[in-house]
PDB file of C-alpha atoms in Angstrom:
ATOM      1  CA  MET H   1    -148.133 164.890  45.075  1.00  0.00           C
ATOM      2  CA  SER H   2    -151.190 166.987  45.812  1.00  0.00           C
ATOM      3  CA  ALA H   3    -154.691 165.549  45.621  1.00  0.00           C
ATOM      4  CA  SER H   4    -155.402 167.641  42.530  1.00  0.00           C
ATOM      5  CA  LYS H   5    -152.300 166.501  40.615  1.00  0.00           C
ATOM      6  CA  LYS H   6    -152.889 163.309  38.688  1.00  0.00           C
ATOM      7  CA  LYS H   7    -150.464 160.564  37.779  1.00  0.00           C
ATOM      8  CA  LYS H   8    -150.916 158.734  34.479  1.00  0.00           C
ATOM      9  CA  ILE H   9    -150.503 154.991  34.861  1.00  0.00           C
ATOM     10  CA  GLU H  10    -150.713 152.622  31.915  1.00  0.00           C
ATOM     11  CA  LEU H  11    -152.344 149.298  32.739  1.00  0.00           C
ATOM     12  CA  SER H  12    -153.183 146.216  30.753  1.00  0.00           C
ATOM     13  CA  MET H  13    -156.820 145.175  30.867  1.00  0.00           C
ATOM     14  CA  TYR H  14    -155.574 142.185  32.845  1.00  0.00           C
ATOM     15  CA  GLY H  15    -154.326 144.633  35.469  1.00  0.00           C
ATOM     16  CA  VAL H  16    -157.585 146.564  35.398  1.00  0.00           C
ATOM     17  CA  ALA H  17    -159.495 143.308  35.959  1.00  0.00           C
ATOM     18  CA  GLU H  18    -157.281 142.463  38.947  1.00  0.00           C
ATOM     19  CA  ILE H  19    -157.766 145.926  40.451  1.00  0.00           C
ATOM     20  CA  MET H  20    -161.538 145.642  40.016  1.00  0.00           C
ATOM     21  CA  LYS H  21    -161.506 142.166  41.557  1.00  0.00           C
ATOM     22  CA  TRP H  22    -159.689 143.283  44.696  1.00  0.00           C
ATOM     23  CA  CYS H  23    -160.936 146.866  45.032  1.00  0.00           C
ATOM     24  CA  VAL H  24    -164.601 146.379  44.145  1.00  0.00           C
ATOM     25  CA  GLU H  25    -165.707 142.730  44.061  1.00  0.00           C
ATOM     26  CA  ARG H  26    -163.775 141.380  47.064  1.00  0.00           C
ATOM     27  CA  ASN H  27    -163.605 144.653  49.033  1.00  0.00           C
ATOM     28  CA  ASN H  28    -166.950 144.421  50.890  1.00  0.00           C
ATOM     29  CA  GLY H  29    -166.471 147.980  52.158  1.00  0.00           C
ATOM     30  CA  ARG H  30    -163.220 147.223  53.983  1.00  0.00           C
ATOM     31  CA  VAL H  31    -161.286 149.888  52.056  1.00  0.00           C
ATOM     32  CA  PRO H  32    -163.342 153.041  51.446  1.00  0.00           C
ATOM     33  CA  GLY H  33    -163.063 155.315  48.421  1.00  0.00           C
ATOM     34  CA  THR H  34    -163.461 152.838  45.561  1.00  0.00           C
ATOM     35  CA  ASP H  35    -166.264 154.857  43.955  1.00  0.00           C
ATOM     36  CA  THR H  36    -164.124 157.619  42.463  1.00  0.00           C
ATOM     37  CA  GLU H  37    -163.833 158.648  38.819  1.00  0.00           C
ATOM     38  CA  VAL H  38    -160.874 156.399  37.950  1.00  0.00           C
ATOM     39  CA  PHE H  39    -162.621 153.300  39.327  1.00  0.00           C
ATOM     40  CA  LYS H  40    -165.685 154.100  37.202  1.00  0.00           C
ATOM     41  CA  LYS H  41    -163.484 154.534  34.119  1.00  0.00           C
ATOM     42  CA  MET H  42    -161.794 151.186  34.749  1.00  0.00           C
ATOM     43  CA  GLN H  43    -165.191 149.492  35.126  1.00  0.00           C
ATOM     44  CA  GLU H  44    -166.323 151.075  31.837  1.00  0.00           C
ATOM     45  CA  ALA H  45    -163.139 149.856  30.137  1.00  0.00           C
ATOM     46  CA  LEU H  46    -163.872 146.286  31.249  1.00  0.00           C
ATOM     47  CA  LEU H  47    -167.363 146.523  29.752  1.00  0.00           C
ATOM     48  CA  GLU H  48    -165.667 146.784  26.334  1.00  0.00           C
ATOM     49  CA  ARG H  49    -164.711 143.107  26.697  1.00  0.00           C
ATOM     50  CA  PRO H  50    -165.932 141.089  23.701  1.00  0.00           C
ATOM     51  CA  LYS H  51    -169.073 139.182  24.635  1.00  0.00           C
ATOM     52  CA  ALA H  52    -168.190 136.314  22.348  1.00  0.00           C
ATOM     53  CA  GLY H  53    -164.944 135.150  20.922  1.00  0.00           C
ATOM     54  CA  ASP H  54    -162.294 132.555  21.163  1.00  0.00           C
ATOM     55  CA  TYR H  55    -159.244 132.548  23.396  1.00  0.00           C
ATOM     56  CA  TYR H  56    -157.279 134.650  20.908  1.00  0.00           C
ATOM     57  CA  VAL H  57    -159.862 137.478  20.878  1.00  0.00           C
ATOM     58  CA  LEU H  58    -160.138 137.566  24.666  1.00  0.00           C
ATOM     59  CA  ASP H  59    -156.377 137.307  25.120  1.00  0.00           C
ATOM     60  CA  ASN H  60    -155.859 140.292  22.825  1.00  0.00           C
ATOM     61  CA  PHE H  61    -158.434 142.278  24.779  1.00  0.00           C
ATOM     62  CA  TYR H  62    -156.777 141.561  28.136  1.00  0.00           C
ATOM     63  CA  LYS H  63    -153.325 142.348  26.741  1.00  0.00           C
ATOM     64  CA  SER H  64    -154.477 145.712  25.380  1.00  0.00           C
ATOM     65  CA  ARG H  65    -153.338 148.689  27.423  1.00  0.00           C
ATOM     66  CA  LYS H  66    -155.030 151.893  28.508  1.00  0.00           C
ATOM     67  CA  THR H  67    -153.790 154.877  30.446  1.00  0.00           C
ATOM     68  CA  PHE H  68    -155.734 156.045  33.483  1.00  0.00           C
ATOM     69  CA  GLU H  69    -155.215 159.195  35.537  1.00  0.00           C
ATOM     70  CA  PHE H  70    -155.002 158.511  39.265  1.00  0.00           C
ATOM     71  CA  THR H  71    -154.875 161.032  42.084  1.00  0.00           C
ATOM     72  CA  HIS H  72    -152.449 160.263  44.869  1.00  0.00           C
ATOM     73  CA  ASP H  73    -155.366 159.209  47.098  1.00  0.00           C
ATOM     74  CA  GLU H  74    -156.633 156.779  44.444  1.00  0.00           C
ATOM     75  CA  VAL H  75    -153.177 155.233  44.120  1.00  0.00           C
ATOM     76  CA  VAL H  76    -153.090 154.731  47.895  1.00  0.00           C
ATOM     77  CA  ILE H  77    -156.560 153.134  47.798  1.00  0.00           C
ATOM     78  CA  VAL H  78    -155.569 150.685  45.044  1.00  0.00           C
ATOM     79  CA  ASP H  79    -152.338 149.874  46.872  1.00  0.00           C
ATOM     80  CA  ARG H  80    -154.288 149.136  50.054  1.00  0.00           C
ATOM     81  CA  CYS H  81    -156.795 146.973  48.160  1.00  0.00           C
ATOM     82  CA  LEU H  82    -154.029 144.923  46.540  1.00  0.00           C
ATOM     83  CA  TYR H  83    -152.313 144.395  49.893  1.00  0.00           C
ATOM     84  CA  ASP H  84    -154.852 144.540  52.720  1.00  0.00           C
ATOM     85  CA  ILE H  85    -157.779 142.594  51.282  1.00  0.00           C
ATOM     86  CA  PRO H  86    -155.809 139.487  50.219  1.00  0.00           C
ATOM     87  CA  ASN H  87    -154.255 139.501  53.681  1.00  0.00           C
ATOM     88  CA  PHE H  88    -157.692 139.801  55.328  1.00  0.00           C
ATOM     89  CA  ASP H  89    -158.831 136.809  53.268  1.00  0.00           C
ATOM     90  CA  GLY H  90    -155.611 134.832  53.745  1.00  0.00           C
ATOM     91  CA  ALA H  91    -155.103 134.874  49.950  1.00  0.00           C
ATOM     92  CA  GLN H  92    -151.915 135.178  47.947  1.00  0.00           C
ATOM     93  CA  LEU H  93    -151.190 138.767  46.917  1.00  0.00           C
ATOM     94  CA  PRO H  94    -152.226 139.405  43.308  1.00  0.00           C
ATOM     95  CA  GLN H  95    -149.494 139.340  40.681  1.00  0.00           C
ATOM     96  CA  ILE H  96    -150.301 142.862  39.503  1.00  0.00           C
ATOM     97  CA  ARG H  97    -148.941 144.158  42.790  1.00  0.00           C
ATOM     98  CA  TYR H  98    -145.477 142.996  41.773  1.00  0.00           C
ATOM     99  CA  LYS H  99    -145.531 143.088  37.986  1.00  0.00           C
ATOM    100  CA  PHE H 100    -147.532 146.116  36.924  1.00  0.00           C
ATOM    101  CA  TRP H 101    -148.511 148.310  39.832  1.00  0.00           C
ATOM    102  CA  PRO H 102    -145.954 151.042  40.671  1.00  0.00           C
ATOM    103  CA  THR H 103    -144.715 151.145  44.248  1.00  0.00           C
ATOM    104  CA  GLN H 104    -145.380 154.146  46.458  1.00  0.00           C
ATOM    105  CA  GLU H 105    -141.643 154.987  46.358  1.00  0.00           C
ATOM    106  CA  GLU H 106    -141.627 155.068  42.536  1.00  0.00           C
ATOM    107  CA  LEU H 107    -144.663 157.339  42.490  1.00  0.00           C
ATOM    108  CA  ALA H 108    -143.165 159.700  45.065  1.00  0.00           C
ATOM    109  CA  ALA H 109    -139.903 159.901  43.097  1.00  0.00           C
ATOM    110  CA  SER H 110    -141.634 160.525  39.761  1.00  0.00           C
ATOM    111  CA  SER H 111    -143.756 163.348  41.190  1.00  0.00           C
ATOM    112  CA  ALA H 112    -140.787 165.206  42.679  1.00  0.00           C
TER     113      ALA H 112
END
């Protein structure tokens, strides 16, 4: 997949929150490149979170899904964030890595 070709990946807002947690909040500059367009769009999507509401309202927000367009380089950056940073911190790998985030092999096969 070339850098200019984008891959559409649908994520729940839960997944977006996990990506932001590991790629922006916990990153501390260890994985560069987390200031690209798709990261900004994911941050904007999280700002749509209801400021007030009960569990049901928030749960519905986090279960809602949006599609984001990632370049191959951005996919690699997210993959590194979800793997490298928890390992640096001695933390358990985030669930999104297994449940929602496509593997590099799947992405390579779908772009062929």
